[in-house]
CSV table of C-alpha atoms and ligand atoms in Angstrom, one decimal:
chain,number,residue,atom,x,y,z
L,153,MET,CA,16.0,-109.4,-65.2
L,154,ALA,CA,19.0,-107.2,-66.8
L,155,GLU,CA,19.3,-105.5,-69.4
L,156,ARG,CA,20.7,-107.7,-72.5
L,157,PHE,CA,23.2,-105.8,-74.6
L,158,TYR,CA,25.5,-107.3,-77.9
L,159,CYS,CA,28.1,-105.6,-79.0
L,160,GLY,CA,28.7,-105.5,-83.3
L,161,VAL,CA,31.9,-105.2,-85.3
L,162,ASP,CA,31.8,-104.8,-89.1
L,163,PHE,CA,34.9,-105.2,-90.6
L,164,GLY,CA,36.1,-104.7,-93.8
L,165,GLY,CA,39.1,-103.4,-96.4
L,166,THR,CA,38.6,-100.0,-95.1
L,167,ASN,CA,37.3,-99.3,-92.2
L,168,ILE,CA,36.7,-101.4,-88.8
L,169,LYS,CA,32.9,-100.0,-87.1
L,170,ALA,CA,31.6,-101.2,-83.7
L,171,GLY,CA,29.2,-100.7,-81.8
L,172,VAL,CA,26.5,-101.6,-78.6
L,173,VAL,CA,23.6,-102.8,-79.4
L,174,ARG,CA,20.4,-102.8,-76.7
L,175,ALA,CA,18.3,-106.2,-77.0
L,176,ALA,CA,15.1,-105.0,-75.9
L,177,ASP,CA,15.1,-101.9,-78.6
L,178,ARG,CA,17.8,-102.8,-80.8
L,179,MET,CA,18.8,-99.4,-80.2
L,180,LEU,CA,22.2,-98.6,-81.1
L,181,LEU,CA,25.1,-97.1,-79.1
L,182,GLY,CA,28.6,-96.5,-78.3
L,183,GLN,CA,30.0,-96.5,-82.1
L,184,VAL,CA,33.3,-96.6,-83.1
L,185,SER,CA,35.1,-96.3,-86.2
L,186,VAL,CA,38.4,-97.0,-87.4
L,187,GLU,CA,40.9,-97.2,-90.4
L,188,THR,CA,41.7,-101.0,-91.5
L,189,GLU,CA,45.4,-101.1,-91.3
L,190,ARG,CA,45.6,-103.8,-93.2
L,191,GLN,CA,49.0,-104.1,-94.3
L,192,GLY,CA,49.3,-105.1,-90.8
L,193,GLY,CA,48.6,-108.5,-91.8
L,194,PRO,CA,45.3,-110.5,-89.6
L,195,GLU,CA,47.2,-110.4,-86.7
L,196,HIS,CA,47.1,-106.6,-85.8
L,197,VAL,CA,43.8,-106.4,-87.7
L,198,ILE,CA,42.0,-108.9,-85.6
L,199,GLY,CA,43.8,-106.5,-83.0
L,200,GLN,CA,42.4,-103.5,-84.0
L,201,ILE,CA,39.0,-105.8,-84.0
L,202,ILE,CA,39.4,-106.1,-80.6
L,203,LEU,CA,40.0,-102.6,-79.1
L,204,ALA,CA,37.6,-101.0,-81.4
L,205,ALA,CA,35.0,-103.5,-79.7
L,206,GLY,CA,36.5,-102.4,-76.0
L,207,GLN,CA,36.0,-98.9,-77.4
L,208,ALA,CA,32.6,-99.3,-78.5
L,209,VAL,CA,31.2,-100.9,-75.0
L,210,ALA,CA,33.1,-98.1,-72.8
L,211,LYS,CA,31.2,-95.6,-75.3
L,212,ALA,CA,27.6,-97.2,-74.4
L,213,GLY,CA,29.2,-96.8,-70.6
L,214,LEU,CA,29.5,-100.6,-69.6
L,215,ARG,CA,31.9,-103.1,-69.1
L,216,MET,CA,32.4,-105.8,-71.5
L,217,ASP,CA,31.2,-108.6,-69.1
L,218,GLN,CA,27.6,-106.8,-69.7
L,219,VAL,CA,27.7,-107.7,-73.2
L,220,ALA,CA,26.1,-111.4,-73.6
L,221,GLY,CA,28.6,-111.4,-76.9
L,222,ILE,CA,30.5,-110.0,-79.9
L,223,GLY,CA,29.2,-110.6,-83.4
L,224,ILE,CA,31.5,-110.0,-85.9
L,225,GLY,CA,30.4,-109.4,-89.4
L,226,SER,CA,33.6,-110.1,-92.0
L,227,PRO,CA,34.1,-110.4,-95.8
L,228,GLY,CA,34.6,-114.0,-96.7
L,229,PRO,CA,34.8,-116.8,-97.9
L,230,LEU,CA,34.6,-117.8,-94.5
L,231,SER,CA,33.2,-120.6,-92.1
L,232,HIS,CA,30.4,-119.3,-89.6
L,233,LYS,CA,30.6,-122.7,-87.5
L,234,ARG,CA,34.3,-122.5,-87.5
L,235,GLY,CA,34.5,-119.0,-86.4
L,236,GLU,CA,37.0,-118.5,-89.6
L,237,VAL,CA,37.8,-116.4,-92.6
L,238,TYR,CA,39.1,-118.5,-95.1
L,239,GLN,CA,40.5,-115.8,-97.3
L,240,THR,CA,39.0,-112.0,-98.3
L,241,SER,CA,39.9,-109.8,-101.1
L,242,ASN,CA,40.4,-106.8,-99.4
L,243,LEU,CA,42.7,-108.2,-97.2
L,244,PRO,CA,45.9,-110.1,-99.0
L,245,GLY,CA,47.8,-112.4,-96.4
L,246,TRP,CA,44.6,-113.5,-94.5
L,247,ARG,CA,44.2,-117.7,-94.5
L,248,CYS,CA,41.6,-119.8,-92.3
L,249,GLU,CA,42.1,-116.6,-89.9
L,250,PRO,CA,40.2,-117.7,-86.5
L,251,VAL,CA,38.9,-114.5,-86.0
L,252,ALA,CA,36.0,-115.4,-83.8
L,253,ALA,CA,38.2,-117.7,-81.4
L,254,ARG,CA,41.0,-115.3,-81.1
L,255,VAL,CA,38.2,-111.8,-80.5
L,256,ALA,CA,36.4,-114.1,-77.0
L,257,GLU,CA,40.0,-114.7,-76.0
L,258,ALA,CA,40.8,-111.6,-75.5
L,259,THR,CA,37.5,-110.3,-74.2
L,260,GLY,CA,36.2,-113.4,-72.5
L,261,ARG,CA,32.9,-112.8,-74.4
L,262,PRO,CA,31.5,-115.4,-76.7
L,263,THR,CA,31.9,-114.5,-80.5
L,264,THR,CA,30.2,-115.4,-83.8
L,265,LEU,CA,31.6,-114.9,-87.1
L,266,GLU,CA,29.0,-114.3,-90.1
L,267,ASN,CA,29.3,-113.1,-93.9
L,268,ASP,CA,29.2,-109.2,-93.7
L,269,GLY,CA,26.6,-109.1,-96.1
L,270,ASN,CA,24.7,-111.6,-94.0
L,271,ALA,CA,25.0,-109.6,-91.2
L,272,ALA,CA,23.3,-106.5,-92.3
L,273,ALA,CA,20.7,-108.8,-93.9
L,274,TRP,CA,20.4,-109.9,-90.7
L,275,GLY,CA,20.3,-106.2,-89.6
L,276,GLU,CA,17.2,-104.8,-91.6
L,277,PHE,CA,15.5,-108.6,-90.8
L,278,TRP,CA,16.2,-107.5,-87.3
L,279,ALA,CA,16.2,-103.9,-86.1
L,280,GLY,CA,15.2,-102.2,-90.4
L,281,ALA,CA,13.1,-102.6,-93.0
L,282,GLY,CA,12.3,-106.0,-92.9
L,283,ARG,CA,11.1,-106.3,-89.9
L,284,ASP,CA,7.7,-106.8,-90.7
L,285,VAL,CA,8.3,-109.7,-92.5
L,286,ASP,CA,9.2,-113.7,-92.5
L,287,SER,CA,11.7,-114.0,-96.1
L,288,LEU,CA,13.9,-111.2,-97.6
L,289,VAL,CA,16.7,-110.9,-100.0
L,290,PHE,CA,19.1,-108.1,-99.2
L,291,LEU,CA,21.3,-106.3,-102.0
L,292,THR,CA,23.7,-103.4,-100.8
L,293,LEU,CA,24.9,-101.4,-103.8
L,294,GLY,CA,28.8,-101.0,-103.4
L,295,THR,CA,32.4,-101.2,-104.8
L,296,GLY,CA,30.6,-104.9,-105.3
L,297,ILE,CA,27.1,-106.0,-104.6
L,298,GLY,CA,26.6,-107.9,-101.0
L,299,GLY,CA,24.2,-109.6,-100.4
L,300,GLY,CA,22.2,-111.5,-97.4
L,301,VAL,CA,18.8,-114.2,-97.3
L,302,ILE,CA,16.1,-114.4,-94.9
L,303,LEU,CA,14.0,-117.3,-95.5
L,304,GLU,CA,10.7,-118.0,-93.4
L,305,GLY,CA,12.5,-116.2,-90.1
L,306,ARG,CA,16.0,-117.9,-90.4
L,307,LEU,CA,19.4,-117.0,-92.0
L,308,VAL,CA,20.4,-118.8,-95.5
L,309,ARG,CA,24.3,-119.4,-94.7
L,310,GLY,CA,24.3,-122.0,-97.2
L,311,GLY,CA,25.1,-125.8,-96.8
L,312,ARG,CA,29.0,-125.1,-97.5
L,313,GLU,CA,28.1,-121.7,-95.5
L,314,ASN,CA,29.1,-119.4,-98.8
L,315,GLY,CA,25.8,-118.6,-100.1
L,316,ALA,CA,23.3,-115.6,-100.6
L,317,GLU,CA,26.2,-114.2,-102.7
L,318,LEU,CA,24.0,-112.2,-104.8
L,319,GLY,CA,26.1,-110.1,-106.7
L,320,HIS,CA,27.9,-113.2,-108.6
L,321,MET,CA,24.6,-114.4,-109.7
L,322,ILE,CA,24.9,-114.5,-113.7
L,323,VAL,CA,22.1,-111.9,-115.1
L,324,GLN,CA,23.8,-111.8,-118.4
L,325,ALA,CA,25.4,-115.2,-119.3
L,326,GLY,CA,29.2,-115.0,-121.4
L,327,GLY,CA,28.8,-110.8,-119.9
L,328,ARG,CA,30.9,-108.6,-118.7
L,329,PRO,CA,33.8,-110.3,-116.5
L,330,CYS,CA,34.0,-109.9,-112.9
L,331,SER,CA,36.5,-110.0,-110.5
L,332,CYS,CA,35.5,-113.5,-109.1
L,333,GLY,CA,36.1,-115.0,-112.6
L,334,GLN,CA,32.5,-115.6,-113.9
L,335,ALA,CA,31.2,-113.5,-116.2
L,336,GLY,CA,28.2,-111.5,-116.3
L,337,CYS,CA,27.9,-111.3,-112.3
L,338,LEU,CA,25.3,-108.9,-111.3
L,339,GLU,CA,27.7,-106.6,-109.9
L,340,THR,CA,29.5,-106.2,-112.7
L,341,TYR,CA,26.8,-104.4,-114.5
L,342,ALA,CA,25.0,-103.1,-111.4
L,343,SER,CA,27.3,-102.1,-108.5
L,344,ALA,CA,27.8,-98.4,-108.1
L,345,TYR,CA,31.5,-98.5,-108.9
L,346,LYS,CA,30.8,-100.9,-112.0
L,347,THR,CA,27.5,-98.4,-113.0
L,348,ALA,CA,30.4,-95.2,-112.8
L,349,GLN,CA,32.6,-97.9,-115.0
L,350,ARG,CA,30.2,-98.3,-117.6
L,351,PHE,CA,29.5,-95.1,-117.7
L,352,VAL,CA,33.0,-94.0,-118.1
L,353,GLU,CA,33.7,-96.3,-120.8
L,354,ALA,CA,31.1,-94.8,-122.6
L,355,LEU,CA,32.1,-91.3,-122.5
L,356,GLU,CA,35.9,-92.8,-123.3
L,357,ALA,CA,34.6,-94.4,-126.4
L,358,GLY,CA,33.5,-90.9,-127.1
L,359,GLU,CA,29.7,-90.5,-126.4
L,360,PRO,CA,28.3,-87.3,-125.5
L,361,SER,CA,27.5,-86.3,-122.4
L,362,VAL,CA,27.2,-83.2,-119.4
L,363,LEU,CA,29.9,-85.1,-117.6
L,364,ALA,CA,32.7,-85.0,-120.3
L,365,GLY,CA,34.3,-82.2,-119.0
L,366,ARG,CA,34.3,-83.3,-115.2
L,367,HIS,CA,36.0,-86.3,-116.8
L,368,ARG,CA,38.6,-84.4,-119.2
L,369,ALA,CA,39.4,-82.3,-116.3
L,370,GLY,CA,40.2,-85.9,-114.2
L,371,LEU,CA,37.3,-85.3,-111.9
L,372,PRO,CA,36.1,-88.7,-110.4
L,373,ILE,CA,32.8,-89.6,-111.4
L,374,THR,CA,30.3,-91.7,-109.0
L,375,SER,CA,26.8,-93.2,-109.4
L,376,LYS,CA,26.1,-89.7,-107.5
L,377,GLU,CA,27.6,-87.8,-110.6
L,378,ILE,CA,25.1,-89.9,-112.8
L,379,ALA,CA,21.9,-90.1,-110.9
L,380,GLU,CA,22.2,-86.5,-110.8
L,381,ALA,CA,22.9,-86.4,-114.8
L,382,VAL,CA,20.0,-88.7,-115.4
L,383,ALA,CA,17.7,-86.3,-113.4
L,384,GLY,CA,19.2,-83.1,-115.7
L,385,GLY,CA,17.7,-85.8,-118.1
L,386,ASP,CA,21.4,-86.2,-119.6
L,387,ARG,CA,21.1,-89.0,-122.3
L,388,LEU,CA,24.1,-91.3,-121.4
L,389,ALA,CA,24.1,-90.5,-118.2
L,390,CYS,CA,20.4,-91.9,-118.3
L,391,ARG,CA,21.1,-95.2,-120.9
L,392,ILE,CA,23.8,-96.6,-118.0
L,393,TRP,CA,21.4,-96.2,-115.5
L,394,ASP,CA,18.5,-97.6,-117.0
L,395,GLU,CA,20.7,-100.5,-117.5
L,396,THR,CA,21.6,-100.7,-113.9
L,397,CYS,CA,18.2,-100.6,-113.0
L,398,TYR,CA,17.4,-103.3,-115.8
L,399,TYR,CA,19.7,-105.5,-114.3
L,400,LEU,CA,18.3,-105.2,-111.1
L,401,ALA,CA,15.1,-105.6,-112.0
L,402,VAL,CA,16.4,-108.9,-113.6
L,403,ALA,CA,18.3,-110.2,-110.5
L,404,CYS,CA,14.7,-109.6,-108.7
L,405,VAL,CA,13.2,-111.6,-110.9
L,406,SER,CA,15.2,-114.6,-110.5
L,407,ILE,CA,15.3,-114.2,-106.9
L,408,ALA,CA,11.1,-114.2,-106.6
L,409,ARG,CA,11.7,-117.5,-108.7
L,410,VAL,CA,14.3,-119.3,-106.4
L,411,ILE,CA,13.5,-117.0,-103.1
L,412,ASN,CA,10.0,-115.9,-103.5
L,413,PRO,CA,10.9,-113.3,-100.6
L,414,ASP,CA,8.2,-110.8,-99.3
L,415,ARG,CA,10.7,-107.9,-99.7
L,416,VAL,CA,14.1,-107.1,-101.4
L,417,LEU,CA,15.8,-104.6,-100.4
L,418,LEU,CA,18.2,-102.4,-101.7
L,419,ALA,CA,21.1,-101.2,-99.9
L,420,GLY,CA,24.3,-99.1,-100.0
L,421,GLY,CA,24.9,-95.6,-100.7
L,422,MET,CA,23.5,-95.8,-104.3
L,423,ILE,CA,19.9,-96.0,-103.1
L,424,ALA,CA,20.4,-92.1,-102.4
L,425,ALA,CA,19.2,-91.3,-105.8
L,426,GLY,CA,15.8,-92.0,-104.3
L,427,GLU,CA,12.5,-93.6,-105.1
L,428,ARG,CA,11.6,-91.9,-108.0
L,429,LEU,CA,15.1,-92.0,-110.0
L,430,LEU,CA,15.9,-95.9,-108.6
L,431,LEU,CA,12.9,-98.1,-107.1
L,432,SER,CA,10.7,-96.7,-109.7
L,433,PRO,CA,12.5,-97.9,-112.8
L,434,VAL,CA,13.8,-101.1,-111.3
L,435,ARG,CA,9.7,-101.6,-109.9
L,436,GLU,CA,8.5,-101.0,-113.5
L,437,LYS,CA,11.4,-103.3,-115.2
L,438,PHE,CA,10.6,-106.0,-112.8
L,439,ALA,CA,7.1,-106.0,-113.3
L,440,GLU,CA,7.9,-105.9,-117.4
L,441,GLN,CA,10.1,-109.0,-116.8
L,442,ASN,CA,8.1,-111.0,-114.1
L,443,TRP,CA,6.4,-114.5,-115.2
L,444,LYS,CA,2.5,-113.4,-116.3
L,445,LEU,CA,1.1,-116.0,-113.8
L,446,ARG,CA,-1.3,-114.2,-112.1
L,447,CYS,CA,-3.9,-115.1,-109.3
L,448,GLU,CA,-6.7,-112.3,-108.8
L,449,GLY,CA,-6.4,-111.0,-105.3
L,450,LEU,CA,-3.0,-112.6,-104.7
L,451,VAL,CA,0.3,-111.1,-104.5
L,452,LEU,CA,3.1,-113.3,-104.9
L,453,GLU,CA,5.5,-110.9,-106.2
L,454,PRO,CA,8.3,-109.7,-103.4
L,455,GLU,CA,8.1,-106.1,-102.5
L,456,ILE,CA,11.2,-103.8,-103.9
L,457,ALA,CA,11.7,-101.3,-101.0
L,458,PHE,CA,15.0,-99.6,-99.7
L,459,ALA,CA,16.6,-100.4,-96.7
L,460,SER,CA,16.5,-98.3,-93.4
L,461,LEU,CA,19.4,-98.8,-91.6
L,462,GLY,CA,22.3,-97.2,-93.8
L,463,ASN,CA,25.6,-97.9,-92.8
L,464,ASN,CA,24.9,-99.1,-89.6
L,465,ALA,CA,23.2,-102.3,-91.1
L,466,GLY,CA,26.5,-104.1,-91.0
L,467,VAL,CA,27.0,-103.5,-86.8
L,468,ILE,CA,23.4,-104.1,-86.2
L,469,GLY,CA,23.3,-107.2,-88.1
L,470,ALA,CA,26.4,-108.2,-86.5
L,471,ALA,CA,25.4,-107.4,-82.8
L,472,GLY,CA,22.2,-108.9,-84.2
L,473,ALA,CA,23.9,-112.3,-85.0
L,474,VAL,CA,24.8,-112.7,-81.4
L,475,GLU,CA,21.0,-112.9,-80.4
L,476,LEU,CA,20.6,-115.4,-83.7
L,477,ALA,CA,23.6,-117.6,-82.1
L,478,ILE,CA,21.5,-117.8,-79.0
L,479,GLU,CA,18.7,-119.0,-80.4
L,480,GLU,CA,20.0,-121.3,-82.6
L,481,GLY,CA,22.0,-122.8,-79.9
L,482,THR,CA,25.6,-122.0,-81.3
L,483,LEU,CA,27.2,-119.4,-79.2
L,484,ALA,CA,29.6,-120.9,-77.0
L,485,ASN,CA,29.3,-120.2,-73.3
L,486,ALA,CA,26.4,-117.9,-73.9
L,487,GLU,CA,24.4,-117.0,-70.7
N,737,ZN,ZN1,31.2,-112.2,-109.8
C-alpha cells in the first residue's frame, strides 16, 4: 500500500503555517510559514492558504495528488460541517467564508475545516502528549486562551459546533471584562497577554517591582520577563503569577468536574516557564480546590501536564483532522 500523507494548514490573523504529515509515523515534513496579509480580505487570504498548502506539499517532495486531503485549522466561530468560517476577531471583513470549498476547488483535494484550538488539541492527541490517553483537554496560553476537548477518543465540537471555547469559561463571576462580552473569562486572567497586562496595571498603580525601570523605559513586559522576575523572587511578579496559576487551577477543577479527562495539557509560549514555576503551582492549587471525595487507590483526577508539539501542534493537528474526517466519513471524495 502506498504511503499516506495529509496536508495541514494552521492560519490566524498573524501567520499562515502549512506542513505535510506522513500518516505512518505522524512525522511533520515540508513546513512553510507566511505572514497573513489580512488587509487583502478573505479571498486574498484564502489564496495565501492555497499557495502555502502547495508549497508545503512541494517542499515535502510530493505532488498535490499524493496527499489524501487538506485540513485547515482556523479561528472561529466556524462550521466544520459547512466548511465555513463565520467570522474571526483577528480578520476583519470575514463573513461566512466557504474556506474548505475554495481550497478543495483550487487544489483538487478534499478539504476539512476545524477550529484552530480543536485542531491543536487533536494534534496533541494524535501525535503528541496525549497519544496514550482517551480523553484530554487542551489549553493554549497565548494572547487569549485556545482550547480543545477530546472525549473518549472523539473530538468534541459541540452540538452547535462551537464548544470547547475554554478561554471563555467563566472563572470569576462578575470579574474582568473580556473582549467576548462576558466578564471573568479564564483568558482575562491567565493568558500570557493578560498576565502581563495585569502585571503592568499593578505597576502603574504604584506597586514596586524589579521590572518597574523596564516599564518606565518603554520596554515591553511579557509573561517571559514576569516568569524571570518570579524566579528571582520579585514580590509583585510572584503575586500576579500566583493568580494566573490559581485561575488555571480553578479552570482545571471545573474541567475535571464536567469532562473528567485523563489529562489536561497546557500549551503556548508561557509553558517555557517550566515545571517548577508553572506546572507545580497549578497542580498544588488544583489539589487544594479539588473535591475531597477520594477512593483509596483510585485516580479520579486528571493529570495536569505540558503539551509536547509546541508551535507545530496546529499544523500537525490540522493534518490529523484529515484522518479524523476520513474516519468520521465526512471528507468529501476521500480515497
Ligand atoms: Zn471571554
